[in-house]
Amino acid sequence: MEMSAADGGLGRSAHRQRSGTVKRKRWGGLRQQWKLLGLFEIDEQHEFYSLTCMMKEGLAAASQSTIDNAPRNELSDEDYRLEDPQIHKDFTMETFAGPVFSLLRGALGVSEQEYQQSLSSGSCYLQFISNSKSKADFFLTNDKRFFLKTQNKREIKFLLSNLKIYVEHLKRFPHSLLVKFLGVHRIKIPHRRKKYFIVMQSVFYPDDRINARYDIKGCEVSRWTEPAPEGSHIIVVLKDLNFEGQYISLERQRAWLLQQVEIDTHFLRRLNVLDYSLLLAHQPLHHDERHQSLSFASLIMRAKKSVNPGSSPIHPGTSAVPGEVPEDGSTLLLSETDDNYFRQSQVGVASSGGSLQTCPEHAGPGSDTAELPEFKAQNRRLLPNLKNPLHVIDGPEQRYFIGIIDIFTVYSFRKRLEHWWKRLRHPGRSFSTVSPQAYCVRLCHWVQDHTK
């Protein structure tokens, strides 16, 4: 019995030792993950160096083809189905729906020359490693203006099959918060798996002074991220529970944001998707930026641009973002027409009330929506004088970067099963996997509850 007890004591001791070793390994792995979060230059020693070199070479040739062949102002059904392969030394890169994305880039104020320069410059791409559960690889151009993300075949097929209604949505609501897709491509390397990727505008651009980033889904399960240590250069994307107790302070523009989030999420509900995220970041406004936003002449110019009926993405002849202010510092002489624009803009951005409103596309025949001016029916606002105006909203003290991303998760049979499993596992708690209708309503309510 004594020998047995001794053996038992030794066994327990060995078990505790092994358990301690496992815990140390897990903690060491966690610390290693923390070290990897953030942006890393993809140099010649990086595992993705070869792939990103192919991306740069392929994108340079694809954009050059667009530069040499001016895009048409009218899109055909064939343009949405077009696949344009270009053969390179070690690979072939196919560009999907090239004319469509070219026209969209132009409508967003991105010239083919600057697009090519950013995507194929001599500077290395940056890899972005986040605390996201996504299996995709994320890359940024060196100037951080454009995001490149690998996608699987199913996601690409979903995007291309819905590209036409996505474009129509941006045309109808030119100030949409939906992420702006700028290109879809596939790289084929002999004897290797095909690699699909998309090019998007970065919501967080320019990011020089951003001091916090959030990925919001409107729920609580698994929606907390440990913040980076104080003074650390690690980029951590925080989540819903990290934002509790804070508010997006917009004042007059709050009503616009509530309406636009509702419009965009209703669109995604019609696509039967869920699990998308509201990306949010903020930075303090400098004194001169606050002063500029209050400038009467600036408001007049921004209002004139914003209510221009022809300033919509994918509109023939459009060459700039609706509401974008020229960067030459020019001012306007105030006239009676200007003052009318200003008064109209005030109606659009200072509408009273903060409750969720009915989307224009769901309004009945006898509703007031049909009688509203076009700029309000399209939920336009005064856009800031920035390179990325559609995702930037200035409040009284803070500048907010806001966009809706990750719109590829369809509410499939598998997701329905996941929903029921999570209901059993997390009774009484909110989690990400719910029906598209519930997801839409919940995210709208989150924005309503966290803005003022």
Short mmCIF file of N, CA, C and O in Angstrom, two decimals, residues 43 223 303 370 397 407 412 418 436:
data_model
loop_
_atom_site.label_atom_id
_atom_site.label_comp_id
_atom_site.label_asym_id
_atom_site.label_seq_id
_atom_site.Cartn_x
_atom_site.Cartn_y
_atom_site.Cartn_z
N ASP A 43 9.46 40.96 -47.61
CA ASP A 43 10.75 41.02 -48.30
C ASP A 43 11.09 39.66 -48.91
O ASP A 43 10.27 38.74 -48.91
N ARG A 223 -16.53 38.19 -28.46
CA ARG A 223 -16.37 39.54 -28.99
C ARG A 223 -15.57 40.43 -28.05
O ARG A 223 -15.86 41.62 -27.90
N ALA A 303 -21.55 70.81 -50.24
CA ALA A 303 -22.97 70.61 -50.52
C ALA A 303 -23.23 70.55 -52.02
O ALA A 303 -23.99 69.72 -52.50
N ALA A 370 -40.88 59.38 -51.82
CA ALA A 370 -40.90 59.69 -53.25
C ALA A 370 -40.84 61.18 -53.51
O ALA A 370 -40.44 61.62 -54.59
N GLU A 397 -15.34 66.27 -32.41
CA GLU A 397 -14.02 66.12 -31.83
C GLU A 397 -13.19 65.00 -32.46
O GLU A 397 -11.98 65.02 -32.40
N ILE A 407 -18.62 40.39 -46.76
CA ILE A 407 -20.03 40.20 -47.12
C ILE A 407 -20.25 38.90 -47.89
O ILE A 407 -21.18 38.80 -48.69
N SER A 412 -26.33 29.40 -45.24
CA SER A 412 -26.51 28.08 -45.81
C SER A 412 -27.06 27.10 -44.78
O SER A 412 -27.25 27.44 -43.60
N GLU A 418 -25.17 25.53 -37.42
CA GLU A 418 -24.29 26.24 -36.49
C GLU A 418 -25.11 27.15 -35.57
O GLU A 418 -24.81 27.28 -34.38
N PRO A 436 -30.04 36.18 -41.54
CA PRO A 436 -29.71 37.49 -42.11
C PRO A 436 -30.62 38.61 -41.64
O PRO A 436 -30.17 39.74 -41.43
#
